[in-house]
Amino acid sequence: MSAYEDLMAFQRETTALGQIAGRLGWDQETMMPRGAAAQRGEEMGAIEGVLHARRIDPRVGGWLSEIDDAGLNGVGQAQMRHIRRTYARTQKVPAKLAAELARVTSEAQGVWAEARAADDFAAFAPTLKRVLALRREEGAALSEGGDVYDALLQDYEPGATAESLSQMFGALRPRLVDLRERIRAQPQPKGPEGTFDAAAQMELTRKIAVAFGYDLTRGRIDKAVHPFSSGSGNDVRITTRTSATDPFNCLYSTIHEVGHATYEQSIAQEYHLTPLGEGVSMGVHESQSRIYENQLGRSRAFTGWLFGQMVETFGDFGISDPDAFHAAVNRVQNGYIRTEADEVQYNLHVLLRFDLERSLISGALEVEDLEAAWNARFLADFGFAVDKPSHGVLQDVHWSVGLFGYFPTYTLGNVYAGCLHQALRSAVPDLDDQLSRGELSAATGWLSENVQQHGGLYRPREVIAKACGFEPNEGPLLDYLDTKFAAIYGI
Amino acid sequence: MSAYEDLMAFQRETTALGQIAGRLGWDQETMMPRGAAAQRGEEMGAIEGVLHARRIDPRVGGWLSEIDDAGLNGVGQAQMRHIRRTYARTQKVPAKLAAELARVTSEAQGVWAEARAADDFAAFAPTLKRVLALRREEGAALSEGGDVYDALLQDYEPGATAESLSQMFGALRPRLVDLRERIRAQPQPKGPEGTFDAAAQMELTRKIAVAFGYDLTRGRIDKAVHPFSSGSGNDVRITTRTSATDPFNCLYSTIHEVGHATYEQSIAQEYHLTPLGEGVSMGVHESQSRIYENQLGRSRAFTGWLFGQMVETFGDFGISDPDAFHAAVNRVQNGYIRTEADEVQYNLHVLLRFDLERSLISGALEVEDLEAAWNARFLADFGFAVDKPSHGVLQDVHWSVGLFGYFPTYTLGNVYAGCLHQALRSAVPDLDDQLSRGELSAATGWLSENVQQHGGLYRPREVIAKACGFEPNEGPLLDYLDTKFAAIYGI
C-alpha cells in the first residue's frame, strides 16, 4: 500500500472510534442509567485516550512526509488538507498543555454549573481565569506569532478571521438594534394557549422531521434535556424536548437539529468515515440548521401548512388563523437567554459574546470585569438590564469548557443561511407554493445538492459562495429580516 | 508505580474499552437505525482492533514477568490468575489463526442464518467444517498435547473437564428421560388464553425485575428480538420481548436476564473494571439466571403471588386458580427448540449438543454425518422425530460462531442452581412464606452475599462449593425436579 492508502486506512479507523465516542455521548444524554455516570466517565476517558494516542501517533508524521499532495486528485488533496491541518495543530501544542486543558475544562464545567445555580459569578471567575489562561497559551502556541483569537477560531471555522467577522458583525449590529427598537414599539402578537400533550408533540415532530428530509432509517429521535444532533454518515441521531405549554419549542428545536442531521446524512457516501465525511465547519453547519428552522420553517408559506397540522393535532389552541400563527412563531420578545431568542435578537446575543471574548483573549478585558462589561453591553443592545448572572454572563456553558472562538460561528451561520435563502429563492421560484403544502423536498434537495453532499471537500466560505453564486455577505440576511418583520409587525 | 499497578491500570482501561464494545452491541440490538449496520460493522471492527492490540501488547508480558504473585494479597493473586490465563491463551494462538478465526466466524453466522431460513443443512456444512477445523487447530494450540475439547472449554468454564462433565451428565440423562416419559403419559395442564397487552406486560415485568433485586438506577429494560443481559458494574442492561398470546415468555425471559444482570450488579464495587469485576464463568452465570427463573420464579409459592398480579393486570386469562397457574408455567410439552424448553427437557437438549460437539472436536463424528446423528439422538431422548433442520441441527447460532465448549455450561448452571437452591432452603427456612408474598430479598440477598459479590475472586466450582457447603453435584437438581413435577403431574 502507498503511504496515502496507509494513512487513509488509519484515519478511517480513528474516525470510526470517534463515532463510537460520539455515540457514547448520545447514550449518556438519552439512555444511560444515572448510576452509571462515574463508570461512564472512565469509559469515555479510555476511548479519549485511544483517540489521543492515534492523533499523536508518530506514523502519521511519517506518512505525511512521504505523501506528495500534488500527485493526488482533488478529493485526495482535500483529504490531505484536513489531515495536515489537524496534525499540525497537534504538533504545535505541548502534550503537557493539552493534558492540563483537558483536565481543567473537565472540572470547570461542574464549577460553572454550580455557580450558575447559585447565581454567583465570583464563584466561577477564578476557574474561568484558569481556563482562559490555558486557552491563551494554546492560542499563542497555535498562532506562532500571529493573532491568538484567529488561531482559536480555526478550530471551528477554518479560514475565518476575527477582522473579517468583525466587519460583518459591525454592519449587522446597528440595523438589528434599530429593527428591534421599531418592533418593540408595536403591539405583541398572541402566543399559543392551553396544554399540549407530549406524545402528540412527538408524533407531529417526527412527521415534520421526515418532511424536512430526515432519514429515520439512518437516524432516530429521542427526548433529552437539551436538543442536539450527533453522529455522522449513516447513524445521525437527534434529540428534542417537549414543553406542556409551548409546542413551538419541540417543533422548532427538531427542525433545527434536522438541519444539522440532514447535512451529515447527505454527505456523499464515499466520504463517510473520512475527513471529508463531516460538516465542513460550525458556521456552515449552523447555516443548515438555521435555514431549515427560520427561512423555511418560520416562513409564512410553511407556517400556513403547519397551522393546519396544529389544529388537526391539538384542536383549538388559542390562535385562530394562519397569519396570527405566523406572527406567533415569529414573536420578538424581551428575553435574556440566547438559546431562546428570536431571529432578530439572536445575533445581538452572539455579537455581545464575540466582542467580549475577543477582549478576554487579547487581554483588554479582565475576567474580574467581565460581568460588568456583559451587563453594560446587554443594556445598550437590548434596552433593558440583566437581572441576575444566570440570565447574563453565566448562561452559556461555552467558556467554561474553553470554547473561545465558537460563538461567532452562530451568526456566521445565520449570515450564510441568509445568502443561501436568497439563492434558493432564485433557483426554486415556486418555493412558497411548495412550502404552503408542507412540501420541503425542492428546498432541502437544493441544499443537499449545493452544500451538504460536499462535506469537507471545499473550504467553508467556498462551499457557500459556490452554492450562492456570490461572495457571502450580511446583506441578504438583513434584507430578509427587514422585509419579514415589517410585514408581521406592520412597520 | 509498581509493575502490578501499571498492569492493573492498563487492564482497567482495556476493561473500560471492552464495556464500550458491549454497549455498542446493546445499541445494535435495541436502538440502532437499521441503515447504520454497515457503518456499525466498521466501528465495531475498529474497537475490536484496539482491544486486540491491547491483548497482545508486549508491555503486558513485561509486567507479568516482573510481578511476583506470592507477594500479593488474595485479591491480587486472583487478579493475576485471570490476567495470566488470558495472556497465556493469547500467546499460544498464532496471530494468523486468530485473525482467520475472526474472519471466518464473522461470515459463518450469515451463512448459518441463510441455511436455517432455507432449512438446508448442506448449505451450512462446508462453512461449519471450516469453522470446526479452525477451532480444532486453536484447541490443539491451546491444549499443548492435552485434550482439545477441554482446552476450548476453559474459555467458558475455567477448571472444568469434559470427563467430569460427562460423568455428571451421564447421571442426569436417564433420570431426565424417565421423568419426561412419565410426565408425557399424564394429561396436560391448560395454558393461558386471550391476548395480552404489550405495555401491560412490560409494566408487570419491570415490577417483577425490581422485586428480584434488579437496580434500575444502574440498568434499564428495553425490548429486543432476543432477550439478553449486557454490561458489567454500574451499567448492566437487559432486554426482553413480548408475545400477544404468551405472557410467560416476557415475564420469565426477564427474570432469567435479571439473574444474569443482578450477578453483575452485585459484584463488589472495588472489583469493578478489573478482571474480578465480571461473573466468573458461564456456568456460574447461568446458575444465577436459572435459580431466579426456575427454582424461585417457577416455584409454587412465588407463582401463587404472580397469579394475583396476572389477574390484576389482565383480568380473566383462562386460568382460574394458583395451582392451575403453577402447572401452566411449568408445563412439559413436546418441542424441538432448546430455548423454549421446560425445566425437565432443557438439559436433554444440552446433553445432545455436548456429546455431538465432543465427537466433532475429537474427529469421531464428521460434519457430513452431524444432521443424521442429531436426529437419531433427538428421537432417542425426546420420543419424537425432528421434522426439519431449523427445528434440529440448524436451530442454534453457537457452532457457526465457533462456540464449541459453550453448551455444557448451560446444564452445569442448572446443576449449580439445584445445589444453591438446596443450600438456600436450609439458610432461609421460611423462604416459601416470603415468595408467596412476592418477597425475594432474602433469597436474592443470600445469593448476592454467597455467590454474586465475589465476582472472579474464587474459581467457578469453588464459589459454588463455598456457598453450598458441599461439593456441587447433580443430585439436588434431580431431586428437586422429581419432587416438583411429581406434585404437578400427580406421578
Coordinates of N, CA, C and O in Angstrom, one line a residue, chain B residues 239-381:
Chain B
T239 N -32.6 -6.9 28.0 CA -33.7 -6.8 27.1 C -34.7 -7.9 27.3 O -34.4 -9.0 27.9
T240 N -35.9 -7.7 26.9 CA -36.9 -8.8 26.9 C -37.8 -8.6 25.7 O -37.5 -7.8 24.8
R241 N -38.8 -9.4 25.6 CA -39.7 -9.3 24.4 C -41.1 -9.6 24.9 O -41.3 -10.2 26.0
T242 N -42.1 -9.3 24.1 CA -43.5 -9.6 24.4 C -44.1 -10.4 23.3 O -43.8 -10.3 22.2
S243 N -45.0 -11.3 23.7 CA -45.9 -12.0 22.8 C -47.3 -11.8 23.2 O -47.7 -11.8 24.3
A244 N -48.1 -11.5 22.2 CA -49.5 -11.2 22.4 C -50.3 -12.3 23.0 O -51.3 -12.1 23.8
T245 N -49.8 -13.6 22.8 CA -50.6 -14.7 23.2 C -49.9 -15.5 24.4 O -50.5 -16.3 25.0
D246 N -48.6 -15.2 24.6 CA -47.9 -15.9 25.7 C -47.2 -14.9 26.6 O -46.0 -14.5 26.4
P247 N -47.9 -14.5 27.7 CA -47.3 -13.5 28.6 C -46.1 -14.1 29.4 O -45.2 -13.4 29.9
F248 N -46.0 -15.5 29.5 CA -44.9 -16.1 30.3 C -43.6 -15.9 29.6 O -42.5 -15.8 30.3
N249 N -43.6 -15.8 28.3 CA -42.3 -15.5 27.6 C -41.7 -14.3 28.1 O -40.5 -14.3 28.4
C250 N -42.4 -13.2 28.1 CA -41.8 -11.9 28.6 C -41.4 -12.0 30.1 O -40.3 -11.7 30.4
L251 N -42.3 -12.5 30.9 CA -42.0 -12.5 32.3 C -40.8 -13.4 32.7 O -39.9 -12.9 33.5
Y252 N -40.8 -14.6 32.2 CA -39.7 -15.5 32.6 C -38.4 -15.2 31.8 O -37.3 -15.4 32.4
S253 N -38.5 -14.6 30.6 CA -37.2 -14.1 30.0 C -36.6 -13.0 30.8 O -35.4 -13.0 31.0
T254 N -37.5 -12.1 31.3 CA -37.0 -11.0 32.1 C -36.4 -11.5 33.4 O -35.3 -11.1 33.8
I255 N -37.1 -12.5 34.1 CA -36.5 -13.0 35.4 C -35.1 -13.6 35.1 O -34.2 -13.5 35.9
H256 N -35.0 -14.4 34.0 CA -33.8 -15.1 33.7 C -32.7 -14.0 33.5 O -31.6 -14.1 34.1
E257 N -33.0 -13.0 32.7 CA -31.9 -12.0 32.4 C -31.6 -11.2 33.7 O -30.5 -10.7 33.9
V258 N -32.6 -11.0 34.5 CA -32.4 -10.3 35.8 C -31.4 -11.1 36.7 O -30.5 -10.5 37.4
G259 N -31.5 -12.4 36.6 CA -30.5 -13.3 37.3 C -29.1 -13.0 36.8 O -28.2 -12.8 37.6
H260 N -28.9 -12.9 35.5 CA -27.6 -12.5 35.0 C -27.2 -11.1 35.4 O -26.0 -10.9 35.8
A261 N -28.1 -10.2 35.3 CA -27.8 -8.8 35.5 C -27.5 -8.5 36.9 O -26.6 -7.7 37.2
T262 N -28.3 -9.1 37.8 CA -28.0 -8.8 39.3 C -26.7 -9.4 39.7 O -26.1 -8.9 40.6
Y263 N -26.3 -10.5 39.1 CA -25.0 -11.1 39.4 C -24.0 -10.0 39.1 O -23.1 -9.6 40.0
E264 N -24.0 -9.4 37.9 CA -23.0 -8.3 37.6 C -23.2 -7.1 38.5 O -22.2 -6.6 39.0
Q265 N -24.4 -6.7 38.8 CA -24.6 -5.5 39.6 C -24.2 -5.7 41.0 O -23.8 -4.8 41.7
S266 N -24.2 -7.0 41.5 CA -23.9 -7.3 42.9 C -22.4 -7.5 43.2 O -22.0 -7.5 44.4
I267 N -21.6 -7.5 42.2 CA -20.2 -7.7 42.4 C -19.6 -6.5 43.1 O -20.0 -5.4 42.9
A268 N -18.8 -6.8 44.1 CA -18.2 -5.7 45.0 C -17.7 -4.6 44.1 O -17.0 -4.8 43.2
Q269 N -18.1 -3.3 44.5 CA -17.7 -2.2 43.8 C -16.2 -2.1 43.5 O -15.7 -1.6 42.5
E270 N -15.4 -2.5 44.5 CA -13.9 -2.4 44.3 C -13.4 -3.3 43.2 O -12.2 -3.1 42.8
Y271 N -14.2 -4.3 42.8 CA -13.7 -5.1 41.7 C -14.1 -4.6 40.3 O -13.7 -5.1 39.3
H272 N -15.0 -3.6 40.3 CA -15.5 -3.1 39.0 C -14.4 -2.7 38.1 O -13.4 -2.1 38.5
L273 N -14.5 -3.0 36.8 CA -13.5 -2.6 35.8 C -12.1 -3.3 36.0 O -11.1 -2.9 35.5
T274 N -12.1 -4.4 36.8 CA -11.0 -5.2 37.0 C -11.3 -6.7 36.5 O -12.5 -7.0 36.3
P275 N -10.3 -7.5 36.4 CA -10.7 -8.9 36.0 C -11.6 -9.6 37.0 O -12.3 -10.6 36.6
L276 N -11.7 -9.2 38.2 CA -12.6 -9.8 39.1 C -14.0 -9.2 39.0 O -14.9 -9.7 39.7
G277 N -14.2 -8.2 38.2 CA -15.4 -7.4 38.2 C -16.5 -8.0 37.3 O -17.5 -7.3 37.0
E278 N -16.4 -9.2 36.8 CA -17.4 -9.9 36.0 C -17.7 -11.3 36.5 O -16.9 -11.9 37.2
G279 N -18.8 -11.8 36.1 CA -19.2 -13.1 36.5 C -18.1 -14.1 36.2 O -17.4 -13.9 35.2
V280 N -17.8 -15.1 37.0 CA -16.6 -15.8 37.0 C -16.6 -16.9 35.9 O -15.5 -17.3 35.4
S281 N -17.7 -17.4 35.5 CA -17.8 -18.3 34.4 C -19.2 -18.4 33.8 O -20.1 -17.9 34.5
M282 N -19.4 -19.0 32.7 CA -20.7 -19.1 32.1 C -21.6 -20.0 32.9 O -22.8 -19.7 33.1
G283 N -21.0 -21.0 33.5 CA -21.8 -21.9 34.3 C -22.3 -21.3 35.6 O -23.5 -21.4 35.9
V284 N -21.5 -20.5 36.2 CA -21.9 -19.8 37.4 C -22.9 -18.7 37.1 O -23.9 -18.5 37.7
H285 N -22.7 -18.0 35.9 CA -23.7 -17.1 35.4 C -25.0 -17.7 35.2 O -26.1 -17.2 35.7
E286 N -25.0 -18.8 34.6 CA -26.3 -19.5 34.2 C -26.9 -20.0 35.5 O -28.2 -20.1 35.6
S287 N -26.2 -20.3 36.5 CA -26.8 -20.8 37.8 C -27.6 -19.7 38.4 O -28.7 -19.9 39.0
Q288 N -27.2 -18.4 38.2 CA -27.9 -17.3 38.8 C -29.2 -17.1 38.0 O -30.3 -16.9 38.5
S289 N -29.1 -17.0 36.7 CA -30.3 -16.8 35.8 C -31.3 -17.9 36.0 O -32.5 -17.7 36.1
R290 N -30.8 -19.2 36.2 CA -31.7 -20.3 36.3 C -32.4 -20.4 37.7 O -33.5 -20.7 37.8
I291 N -31.7 -20.1 38.7 CA -32.3 -20.2 40.0 C -33.3 -19.1 40.2 O -34.4 -19.3 40.7
Y292 N -33.0 -17.9 39.6 CA -34.0 -16.8 39.6 C -35.3 -17.3 38.8 O -36.4 -17.1 39.3
E293 N -35.0 -17.8 37.6 CA -36.1 -18.1 36.7 C -36.9 -19.3 37.2 O -38.2 -19.2 37.2
N294 N -36.2 -20.4 37.6 CA -36.9 -21.6 37.9 C -37.2 -21.9 39.3 O -38.3 -22.0 39.8
Q295 N -36.1 -22.1 40.1 CA -36.3 -22.5 41.5 C -37.0 -21.5 42.3 O -37.8 -21.8 43.2
L296 N -36.8 -20.2 41.9 CA -37.6 -19.1 42.6 C -38.8 -18.8 41.8 O -39.9 -18.9 42.2
G297 N -38.6 -18.4 40.5 CA -39.7 -17.8 39.7 C -40.8 -18.7 39.4 O -41.9 -18.3 39.1
R298 N -40.5 -20.0 39.2 CA -41.5 -21.0 38.9 C -41.9 -21.9 40.1 O -42.5 -22.9 39.9
S299 N -41.5 -21.4 41.3 CA -41.9 -22.2 42.5 C -43.4 -22.0 42.7 O -44.0 -21.0 42.3
R300 N -44.0 -22.9 43.4 CA -45.5 -22.8 43.8 C -45.7 -21.6 44.6 O -46.7 -20.9 44.4
A301 N -44.8 -21.3 45.5 CA -45.1 -20.1 46.4 C -45.1 -18.8 45.6 O -46.0 -18.0 45.7
F302 N -44.0 -18.6 44.8 CA -43.9 -17.4 44.0 C -45.0 -17.2 43.0 O -45.6 -16.2 42.8
T303 N -45.3 -18.4 42.3 CA -46.4 -18.3 41.2 C -47.8 -18.0 41.9 O -48.6 -17.5 41.2
G304 N -47.9 -18.4 43.1 CA -49.2 -18.0 43.8 C -49.3 -16.5 43.9 O -50.4 -15.9 43.6
W305 N -48.2 -15.8 44.2 CA -48.3 -14.3 44.2 C -48.4 -13.8 42.8 O -49.2 -12.9 42.5
L306 N -47.7 -14.4 41.9 CA -47.7 -13.9 40.5 C -49.1 -14.1 39.9 O -49.5 -13.2 39.1
F307 N -49.8 -15.1 40.2 CA -51.1 -15.3 39.7 C -52.0 -14.1 40.1 O -52.8 -13.6 39.2
G308 N -51.9 -13.6 41.3 CA -52.7 -12.5 41.7 C -52.3 -11.2 40.9 O -53.2 -10.5 40.4
Q309 N -51.0 -11.1 40.6 CA -50.6 -10.0 39.7 C -51.1 -10.1 38.3 O -51.5 -9.1 37.7
M310 N -51.2 -11.3 37.8 CA -51.7 -11.6 36.5 C -53.1 -11.2 36.4 O -53.6 -10.5 35.4
V311 N -53.9 -11.6 37.4 CA -55.4 -11.3 37.4 C -55.6 -9.8 37.4 O -56.4 -9.3 36.7
E312 N -54.8 -9.2 38.3 CA -54.9 -7.7 38.5 C -54.6 -7.0 37.2 O -55.2 -6.0 36.8
T313 N -53.6 -7.5 36.5 CA -53.1 -6.9 35.3 C -54.0 -7.2 34.0 O -54.3 -6.3 33.3
F314 N -54.4 -8.4 33.9 CA -55.0 -8.9 32.7 C -56.5 -9.3 32.8 O -57.1 -9.7 31.9
G315 N -57.0 -9.4 34.1 CA -58.3 -9.9 34.3 C -58.3 -11.4 34.1 O -57.4 -12.1 34.3
D316 N -59.5 -11.9 33.6 CA -59.6 -13.3 33.3 C -58.7 -13.7 32.1 O -58.9 -13.2 31.0
F317 N -57.8 -14.6 32.3 CA -56.9 -15.1 31.2 C -57.0 -16.6 31.1 O -56.1 -17.2 30.6
G318 N -58.1 -17.2 31.5 CA -58.3 -18.6 31.2 C -57.8 -19.5 32.2 O -57.9 -20.8 32.1
I319 N -57.2 -19.0 33.3 CA -56.7 -19.9 34.3 C -57.3 -19.4 35.7 O -57.2 -18.2 36.0
S320 N -57.9 -20.3 36.4 CA -58.8 -19.8 37.4 C -58.2 -19.9 38.9 O -58.8 -19.3 39.8
D321 N -57.1 -20.6 39.1 CA -56.6 -20.7 40.4 C -55.1 -20.9 40.5 O -54.5 -21.3 39.4
P322 N -54.5 -20.6 41.6 CA -53.0 -20.6 41.7 C -52.4 -22.0 41.4 O -51.3 -22.0 40.8
D323 N -53.0 -23.1 41.7 CA -52.5 -24.4 41.4 C -52.4 -24.6 39.9 O -51.4 -25.1 39.3
A324 N -53.5 -24.2 39.2 CA -53.6 -24.4 37.8 C -52.5 -23.5 37.1 O -51.9 -23.8 36.1
F325 N -52.3 -22.3 37.7 CA -51.4 -21.3 37.2 C -49.9 -21.9 37.3 O -49.1 -21.9 36.4
H326 N -49.7 -22.5 38.5 CA -48.4 -23.1 38.7 C -48.1 -24.2 37.7 O -47.0 -24.3 37.2
A327 N -49.1 -25.0 37.5 CA -49.0 -26.1 36.5 C -48.7 -25.5 35.1 O -47.9 -26.0 34.3
A328 N -49.4 -24.4 34.8 CA -49.3 -23.8 33.4 C -47.9 -23.2 33.2 O -47.4 -23.4 32.1
V329 N -47.3 -22.6 34.2 CA -46.0 -22.0 33.9 C -44.9 -23.1 34.0 O -43.7 -22.9 33.6
N330 N -45.3 -24.4 34.4 CA -44.3 -25.4 34.4 C -44.7 -26.6 33.5 O -44.2 -27.7 33.6
R331 N -45.5 -26.3 32.5 CA -45.9 -27.3 31.5 C -44.7 -28.0 30.8 O -43.8 -27.3 30.4
V332 N -44.8 -29.3 30.7 CA -43.7 -30.0 30.0 C -44.4 -30.5 28.7 O -45.3 -31.3 28.7
Q333 N -43.9 -29.9 27.6 CA -44.6 -30.2 26.3 C -43.5 -30.6 25.3 O -42.4 -30.2 25.3
N334 N -44.0 -31.4 24.3 CA -43.1 -31.7 23.2 C -42.7 -30.4 22.5 O -43.4 -29.5 22.3
G335 N -41.4 -30.4 22.1 CA -40.9 -29.2 21.4 C -39.5 -29.5 20.9 O -38.8 -30.3 21.5
Y336 N -39.2 -28.8 19.8 CA -37.9 -29.0 19.2 C -36.8 -28.1 19.6 O -35.6 -28.3 19.5
I337 N -37.2 -27.0 20.2 CA -36.3 -25.8 20.4 C -35.8 -25.7 21.8 O -36.5 -25.6 22.8
R338 N -34.4 -25.7 21.9 CA -33.8 -25.6 23.2 C -34.3 -24.4 24.0 O -34.6 -24.6 25.2
T339 N -34.3 -23.3 23.4 CA -34.5 -22.0 24.2 C -36.0 -22.0 24.6 O -36.3 -21.1 25.5
E340 N -36.8 -22.8 24.1 CA -38.2 -22.8 24.5 C -38.6 -23.9 25.4 O -39.7 -24.1 25.9
A341 N -37.5 -24.7 25.8 CA -37.8 -25.9 26.5 C -38.1 -25.7 28.0 O -37.6 -24.7 28.6
D342 N -38.8 -26.6 28.6 CA -39.1 -26.6 30.0 C -38.0 -27.1 30.8 O -37.0 -27.6 30.3
E343 N -38.1 -27.0 32.2 CA -37.0 -27.4 33.1 C -36.6 -28.9 32.9 O -35.5 -29.3 33.2
V344 N -37.6 -29.8 32.6 CA -37.3 -31.2 32.5 C -36.5 -31.5 31.3 O -35.4 -32.2 31.3
Q345 N -36.9 -31.0 30.1 CA -36.3 -31.3 28.9 C -35.1 -30.5 28.5 O -34.3 -30.8 27.6
Y346 N -35.0 -29.3 29.1 CA -33.9 -28.4 28.7 C -32.5 -29.0 28.7 O -31.8 -28.9 27.7
N347 N -32.2 -29.7 29.7 CA -30.9 -30.3 29.8 C -30.7 -31.5 28.8 O -29.6 -31.7 28.4
L348 N -31.8 -32.1 28.4 CA -31.6 -33.1 27.4 C -31.2 -32.5 26.1 O -30.4 -33.1 25.3
H349 N -31.7 -31.3 25.8 CA -31.2 -30.6 24.6 C -29.7 -30.3 24.7 O -29.0 -30.4 23.7
V350 N -29.3 -29.9 25.9 CA -27.9 -29.5 26.1 C -27.0 -30.8 26.0 O -25.9 -30.7 25.3
L351 N -27.4 -31.8 26.6 CA -26.6 -33.1 26.6 C -26.4 -33.6 25.2 O -25.3 -34.0 24.8
L352 N -27.4 -33.5 24.4 CA -27.3 -33.9 23.0 C -26.2 -33.1 22.3 O -25.3 -33.6 21.6
R353 N -26.2 -31.7 22.5 CA -25.2 -30.9 21.8 C -23.8 -31.2 22.4 O -22.8 -31.2 21.6
F354 N -23.7 -31.4 23.7 CA -22.4 -31.6 24.3 C -21.8 -32.9 23.7 O -20.6 -32.9 23.3
D355 N -22.5 -34.0 23.6 CA -22.0 -35.2 23.1 C -21.6 -35.1 21.6 O -20.6 -35.5 21.2
L356 N -22.5 -34.4 20.8 CA -22.2 -34.2 19.4 C -20.9 -33.4 19.2 O -20.1 -33.7 18.4
E357 N -20.8 -32.3 20.0 CA -19.7 -31.4 19.7 C -18.4 -32.0 20.2 O -17.3 -31.7 19.6
R358 N -18.4 -32.8 21.2 CA -17.2 -33.5 21.6 C -16.8 -34.4 20.5 O -15.6 -34.5 20.2
S359 N -17.8 -35.1 19.9 CA -17.4 -36.1 18.8 C -16.9 -35.3 17.6 O -16.0 -35.8 16.9
L360 N -17.4 -34.1 17.3 CA -16.9 -33.3 16.2 C -15.5 -32.9 16.5 O -14.6 -33.0 15.6
I361 N -15.2 -32.4 17.7 CA -13.9 -32.0 18.0 C -12.9 -33.1 18.0 O -11.7 -33.0 17.5
S362 N -13.3 -34.3 18.5 CA -12.4 -35.4 18.6 C -12.2 -36.0 17.2 O -11.2 -36.8 17.0
G363 N -13.1 -35.7 16.3 CA -13.0 -36.3 14.9 C -13.8 -37.6 14.8 O -13.8 -38.2 13.7
A364 N -14.4 -38.0 15.9 CA -15.2 -39.3 15.8 C -16.5 -39.1 14.9 O -17.0 -40.0 14.4
L365 N -16.9 -37.8 14.8 CA -18.1 -37.5 14.0 C -17.7 -36.5 12.9 O -17.0 -35.5 13.2
E366 N -18.1 -36.8 11.7 CA -17.8 -35.8 10.6 C -19.0 -34.9 10.5 O -20.2 -35.3 10.7
V367 N -18.7 -33.7 10.0 CA -19.8 -32.7 9.8 C -20.9 -33.3 8.9 O -22.1 -33.1 9.1
E368 N -20.5 -34.1 7.9 CA -21.4 -34.7 6.9 C -22.4 -35.5 7.6 O -23.6 -35.7 7.1
D369 N -22.0 -36.1 8.7 CA -22.9 -37.1 9.5 C -23.6 -36.4 10.6 O -24.4 -37.1 11.4
L370 N -23.4 -35.1 10.8 CA -23.9 -34.4 12.0 C -25.5 -34.4 12.0 O -26.1 -34.7 13.1
E371 N -26.1 -34.1 10.9 CA -27.6 -34.0 10.9 C -28.2 -35.3 11.3 O -29.1 -35.3 12.1
A372 N -27.7 -36.4 10.7 CA -28.3 -37.7 11.0 C -28.1 -38.1 12.5 O -28.9 -38.6 13.1
A373 N -26.9 -37.7 13.0 CA -26.6 -38.0 14.4 C -27.5 -37.3 15.3 O -28.0 -37.8 16.3
W374 N -27.7 -36.0 15.0 CA -28.6 -35.1 15.7 C -30.0 -35.8 15.8 O -30.6 -35.9 16.8
N375 N -30.5 -36.1 14.6 CA -31.9 -36.6 14.5 C -32.1 -37.9 15.2 O -33.1 -38.1 15.9
A376 N -31.1 -38.8 15.2 CA -31.1 -40.1 15.9 C -31.2 -39.8 17.4 O -32.0 -40.4 18.1
R377 N -30.3 -39.0 17.8 CA -30.2 -38.8 19.3 C -31.5 -38.1 19.8 O -32.0 -38.4 20.9
F378 N -32.0 -37.1 19.0 CA -33.2 -36.4 19.4 C -34.4 -37.4 19.6 O -35.1 -37.4 20.6
L379 N -34.5 -38.3 18.6 CA -35.6 -39.3 18.7 C -35.4 -40.1 19.9 O -36.4 -40.4 20.6
A380 N -34.2 -40.5 20.2 CA -34.0 -41.4 21.3 C -34.3 -40.7 22.7 O -35.0 -41.3 23.5
D381 N -34.0 -39.4 22.8 CA -34.2 -38.7 24.1 C -35.5 -38.0 24.2 O -36.0 -37.9 25.4

